[in-house]
Amino acid sequence: GAACQKAAWKGHKKTCAPPLIADEVHEKVVEAQEAGDWRGVLKWEGRMDELMEGQTNDGCNFILSVFARAHRSGMKSTGAIEHARSVTRLEERRVALLGAMERFRDQGEALCAVGDHLAMLRKRQEAATSFNRVRDIGAAHGFFSLECKACEGLGILAMKEGRHQEGVDLLRNALAAAPLNEYDDTSYELTIFRSLVNALFTAASASPSSPFSANARDEVEEVIPRYRKAAEAESKRSGKLCSAELDSLQASAHLHKAHGHPEKAAQDLHALLTLARENKAAVLEMPRRGQRKRLAAHLALQKLDMESGEEREEYEALMVEMADRVGL
């Protein structure tokens, strides 16, 4: 191969091994995937098209999915934006393949992934085109999960571009579609509640004197208790603490602080950190972003100076352990 041609042959031939056949590469890719070794998967990406030769459509979809997942893991691990470009490229290939297979819900999910990663790459117009295609697929085949995800993606894009009323309207539509998803999956609703709450806070603070901002302030007061109730129900249903329960308490604290009620904000943060203390194992299993939010809440509580003594020391010990886990 190319490596052999570049090497000093007399020394290299002693250790040179013949290239692995495609079946052996496929086996190594699957082993790396099952071990959660994204680098081990991507080591073989240069032979991906070779692996797909002679495969069924299902086989090709599996291979593309494996490499896309590896790049997602790489992006989470390293933050390298190049992984987002690779995910976009791979998911676009899946979109075409799944359409040919008439697996339209999966095609819409892949298009959502394309839109999400294009948005990360700041290609907002292209991302919006992808999300609008998702809406078309959802409408044509009755998939409310796709309507929910597409409206969320479009809503977030609109908020980032300062089109607050349009963004909030799209997120309201996403929230209406969420409980109708065909998977009966409560995570759709919880995800949209979080996005809608954030959008309403943004809209309320953008132009405080405008009627729309006033309506946003009123609406967020109504939405946050619904968010908390849904999150508590999910914790009860799953038998372990749901991260949305902590997020909803933090949103409630933010609302009380904005309204000039620091004592109520402190009560919410106290409840948040009590939950974290009582569900330590579940909190430490949460994603890095979730753990950072717990740390932020702790710092906010310190600023309010509403805790002291043994409880504060216990909270601080928990937060230090979280920081150690996420490398802060």
mmCIF file of C-alpha atoms in Angstrom, residues 159-327:
data_model
loop_
_atom_site.group_PDB
_atom_site.id
_atom_site.type_symbol
_atom_site.label_atom_id
_atom_site.label_comp_id
_atom_site.label_asym_id
_atom_site.label_seq_id
_atom_site.Cartn_x
_atom_site.Cartn_y
_atom_site.Cartn_z
ATOM 1 C CA MET A 159 -34.661 33.063 17.960
ATOM 2 C CA LYS A 160 -30.959 33.194 17.067
ATOM 3 C CA GLU A 161 -31.759 35.548 14.194
ATOM 4 C CA GLY A 162 -33.817 37.866 16.407
ATOM 5 C CA ARG A 163 -37.202 36.829 14.987
ATOM 6 C CA HIS A 164 -38.579 36.256 18.461
ATOM 7 C CA GLN A 165 -42.305 36.157 17.788
ATOM 8 C CA GLU A 166 -41.859 33.683 14.934
ATOM 9 C CA GLY A 167 -39.513 31.582 17.067
ATOM 10 C CA VAL A 168 -41.902 31.434 20.020
ATOM 11 C CA ASP A 169 -44.828 30.563 17.723
ATOM 12 C CA LEU A 170 -42.863 27.685 16.206
ATOM 13 C CA LEU A 171 -41.885 26.377 19.644
ATOM 14 C CA ARG A 172 -45.510 26.571 20.795
ATOM 15 C CA ASN A 173 -46.405 24.466 17.761
ATOM 16 C CA ALA A 174 -43.645 22.006 18.661
ATOM 17 C CA LEU A 175 -45.011 21.731 22.201
ATOM 18 C CA ALA A 176 -48.515 21.031 20.862
ATOM 19 C CA ALA A 177 -47.154 18.244 18.631
ATOM 20 C CA ALA A 178 -44.869 16.718 21.290
ATOM 21 C CA PRO A 179 -47.418 14.601 23.232
ATOM 22 C CA LEU A 180 -48.799 13.264 19.949
ATOM 23 C CA ASN A 181 -45.482 11.673 18.928
ATOM 24 C CA GLU A 182 -45.907 8.127 17.700
ATOM 25 C CA TYR A 183 -43.292 6.758 20.103
ATOM 26 C CA ASP A 184 -45.299 7.868 23.181
ATOM 27 C CA ASP A 185 -41.975 9.318 24.347
ATOM 28 C CA THR A 186 -42.192 11.956 27.092
ATOM 29 C CA SER A 187 -38.712 13.295 26.296
ATOM 30 C CA TYR A 188 -40.133 15.208 23.327
ATOM 31 C CA GLU A 189 -42.314 17.341 25.588
ATOM 32 C CA LEU A 190 -39.565 17.915 28.158
ATOM 33 C CA THR A 191 -37.099 19.005 25.471
ATOM 34 C CA ILE A 192 -39.574 21.488 23.986
ATOM 35 C CA PHE A 193 -40.538 22.872 27.394
ATOM 36 C CA ARG A 194 -36.864 23.731 27.974
ATOM 37 C CA SER A 195 -36.493 25.365 24.548
ATOM 38 C CA LEU A 196 -39.756 27.313 24.934
ATOM 39 C CA VAL A 197 -38.873 28.573 28.417
ATOM 40 C CA ASN A 198 -35.486 29.801 27.161
ATOM 41 C CA ALA A 199 -37.146 31.483 24.173
ATOM 42 C CA LEU A 200 -39.742 33.216 26.362
ATOM 43 C CA PHE A 201 -37.046 34.532 28.694
ATOM 44 C CA THR A 202 -35.165 35.876 25.663
ATOM 45 C CA ALA A 203 -38.284 37.444 24.161
ATOM 46 C CA ALA A 204 -39.318 38.995 27.481
ATOM 47 C CA SER A 205 -35.965 40.726 27.952
ATOM 48 C CA ALA A 206 -35.412 41.807 24.322
ATOM 49 C CA SER A 207 -37.885 44.721 24.242
ATOM 50 C CA PRO A 208 -39.320 45.038 27.761
ATOM 51 C CA SER A 209 -41.861 47.719 26.789
ATOM 52 C CA SER A 210 -43.365 45.877 23.807
ATOM 53 C CA PRO A 211 -46.729 44.059 24.106
ATOM 54 C CA PHE A 212 -45.138 40.834 22.847
ATOM 55 C CA SER A 213 -42.470 40.916 25.563
ATOM 56 C CA ALA A 214 -45.172 41.488 28.182
ATOM 57 C CA ASN A 215 -47.095 38.499 26.842
ATOM 58 C CA ALA A 216 -43.907 36.424 26.924
ATOM 59 C CA ARG A 217 -43.406 37.300 30.602
ATOM 60 C CA ASP A 218 -46.958 36.211 31.371
ATOM 61 C CA GLU A 219 -46.592 33.022 29.373
ATOM 62 C CA VAL A 220 -43.324 31.914 30.964
ATOM 63 C CA GLU A 221 -44.981 32.158 34.387
ATOM 64 C CA GLU A 222 -47.602 29.682 33.148
ATOM 65 C CA VAL A 223 -45.195 27.387 31.277
ATOM 66 C CA ILE A 224 -42.603 26.821 34.029
ATOM 67 C CA PRO A 225 -45.030 25.082 36.462
ATOM 68 C CA ARG A 226 -46.139 22.810 33.591
ATOM 69 C CA TYR A 227 -42.504 22.055 32.855
ATOM 70 C CA ARG A 228 -41.858 21.187 36.501
ATOM 71 C CA LYS A 229 -44.947 18.972 36.685
ATOM 72 C CA ALA A 230 -43.972 17.077 33.513
ATOM 73 C CA ALA A 231 -40.389 16.645 34.768
ATOM 74 C CA GLU A 232 -41.546 15.355 38.161
ATOM 75 C CA ALA A 233 -43.852 12.876 36.409
ATOM 76 C CA GLU A 234 -40.939 11.630 34.280
ATOM 77 C CA SER A 235 -38.738 11.135 37.364
ATOM 78 C CA LYS A 236 -41.544 9.137 38.978
ATOM 79 C CA ARG A 237 -42.195 7.107 35.836
ATOM 80 C CA SER A 238 -38.531 6.242 35.225
ATOM 81 C CA GLY A 239 -37.676 5.630 38.878
ATOM 82 C CA LYS A 240 -34.680 7.974 38.798
ATOM 83 C CA LEU A 241 -34.097 11.701 38.830
ATOM 84 C CA CYS A 242 -34.772 13.367 35.479
ATOM 85 C CA SER A 243 -32.383 16.205 34.611
ATOM 86 C CA ALA A 244 -35.359 18.272 33.432
ATOM 87 C CA GLU A 245 -36.579 18.408 37.028
ATOM 88 C CA LEU A 246 -33.393 20.249 37.979
ATOM 89 C CA ASP A 247 -33.568 22.469 34.897
ATOM 90 C CA SER A 248 -37.180 23.426 35.661
ATOM 91 C CA LEU A 249 -36.232 24.440 39.203
ATOM 92 C CA GLN A 250 -33.387 26.541 37.874
ATOM 93 C CA ALA A 251 -35.791 28.214 35.414
ATOM 94 C CA SER A 252 -38.210 28.913 38.262
ATOM 95 C CA ALA A 253 -35.384 30.461 40.309
ATOM 96 C CA HIS A 254 -34.430 32.648 37.342
ATOM 97 C CA LEU A 255 -38.037 33.819 37.029
ATOM 98 C CA HIS A 256 -38.307 34.691 40.730
ATOM 99 C CA LYS A 257 -34.998 36.542 40.642
ATOM 100 C CA ALA A 258 -36.139 38.519 37.580
ATOM 101 C CA HIS A 259 -39.297 39.496 39.469
ATOM 102 C CA GLY A 260 -37.300 40.743 42.445
ATOM 103 C CA HIS A 261 -38.012 37.829 44.796
ATOM 104 C CA PRO A 262 -34.566 36.522 45.836
ATOM 105 C CA GLU A 263 -36.002 34.552 48.756
ATOM 106 C CA LYS A 264 -38.238 32.533 46.400
ATOM 107 C CA ALA A 265 -35.320 32.069 44.007
ATOM 108 C CA ALA A 266 -33.260 30.733 46.907
ATOM 109 C CA GLN A 267 -36.026 28.291 47.799
ATOM 110 C CA ASP A 268 -35.989 26.894 44.255
ATOM 111 C CA LEU A 269 -32.196 26.578 44.260
ATOM 112 C CA HIS A 270 -32.328 24.967 47.686
ATOM 113 C CA ALA A 271 -34.832 22.418 46.308
ATOM 114 C CA LEU A 272 -32.594 21.858 43.275
ATOM 115 C CA LEU A 273 -29.515 21.150 45.342
ATOM 116 C CA THR A 274 -31.455 18.981 47.791
ATOM 117 C CA LEU A 275 -32.540 16.851 44.840
ATOM 118 C CA ALA A 276 -28.929 16.705 43.659
ATOM 119 C CA ARG A 277 -27.759 15.628 47.096
ATOM 120 C CA GLU A 278 -30.469 12.980 47.507
ATOM 121 C CA ASN A 279 -29.938 11.622 43.975
ATOM 122 C CA LYS A 280 -26.170 11.931 43.798
ATOM 123 C CA ALA A 281 -25.608 8.795 41.696
ATOM 124 C CA ALA A 282 -28.159 9.875 39.077
ATOM 125 C CA VAL A 283 -26.736 13.410 38.886
ATOM 126 C CA LEU A 284 -23.196 12.165 38.377
ATOM 127 C CA GLU A 285 -24.413 10.081 35.424
ATOM 128 C CA MET A 286 -25.908 13.129 33.704
ATOM 129 C CA PRO A 287 -24.210 14.671 30.644
ATOM 130 C CA ARG A 288 -21.449 17.204 31.150
ATOM 131 C CA ARG A 289 -23.731 20.115 30.209
ATOM 132 C CA GLY A 290 -26.203 19.062 32.888
ATOM 133 C CA GLN A 291 -23.484 18.869 35.518
ATOM 134 C CA ARG A 292 -22.262 22.333 34.601
ATOM 135 C CA LYS A 293 -25.801 23.612 35.167
ATOM 136 C CA ARG A 294 -25.776 22.120 38.652
ATOM 137 C CA LEU A 295 -22.515 23.941 39.344
ATOM 138 C CA ALA A 296 -23.950 27.194 38.022
ATOM 139 C CA ALA A 297 -26.952 26.829 40.310
ATOM 140 C CA HIS A 298 -24.673 26.276 43.277
ATOM 141 C CA LEU A 299 -22.747 29.444 42.492
ATOM 142 C CA ALA A 300 -26.025 31.347 42.208
ATOM 143 C CA LEU A 301 -27.038 30.066 45.626
ATOM 144 C CA GLN A 302 -23.743 31.212 47.094
ATOM 145 C CA LYS A 303 -24.323 34.703 45.689
ATOM 146 C CA LEU A 304 -27.732 34.804 47.333
ATOM 147 C CA ASP A 305 -26.002 33.737 50.570
ATOM 148 C CA MET A 306 -29.031 31.829 51.809
ATOM 149 C CA GLU A 307 -27.195 28.674 52.959
ATOM 150 C CA SER A 308 -24.553 28.072 55.610
ATOM 151 C CA GLY A 309 -23.008 25.529 57.946
ATOM 152 C CA GLU A 310 -23.058 21.767 57.437
ATOM 153 C CA GLU A 311 -25.547 21.841 54.550
ATOM 154 C CA ARG A 312 -23.342 24.211 52.555
ATOM 155 C CA GLU A 313 -20.308 22.008 53.198
ATOM 156 C CA GLU A 314 -22.242 18.964 51.990
ATOM 157 C CA TYR A 315 -23.357 20.745 48.830
ATOM 158 C CA GLU A 316 -19.842 21.977 48.185
ATOM 159 C CA ALA A 317 -18.460 18.447 48.534
ATOM 160 C CA LEU A 318 -20.989 17.198 45.984
ATOM 161 C CA MET A 319 -20.190 20.011 43.567
ATOM 162 C CA VAL A 320 -16.450 19.379 43.909
ATOM 163 C CA GLU A 321 -17.019 15.742 43.023
ATOM 164 C CA MET A 322 -19.036 16.784 39.968
ATOM 165 C CA ALA A 323 -16.280 19.162 38.944
ATOM 166 C CA ASP A 324 -13.729 16.357 39.237
ATOM 167 C CA ARG A 325 -15.897 14.118 37.073
ATOM 168 C CA VAL A 326 -16.145 16.650 34.249
ATOM 169 C CA GLY A 327 -12.617 18.005 34.523
#
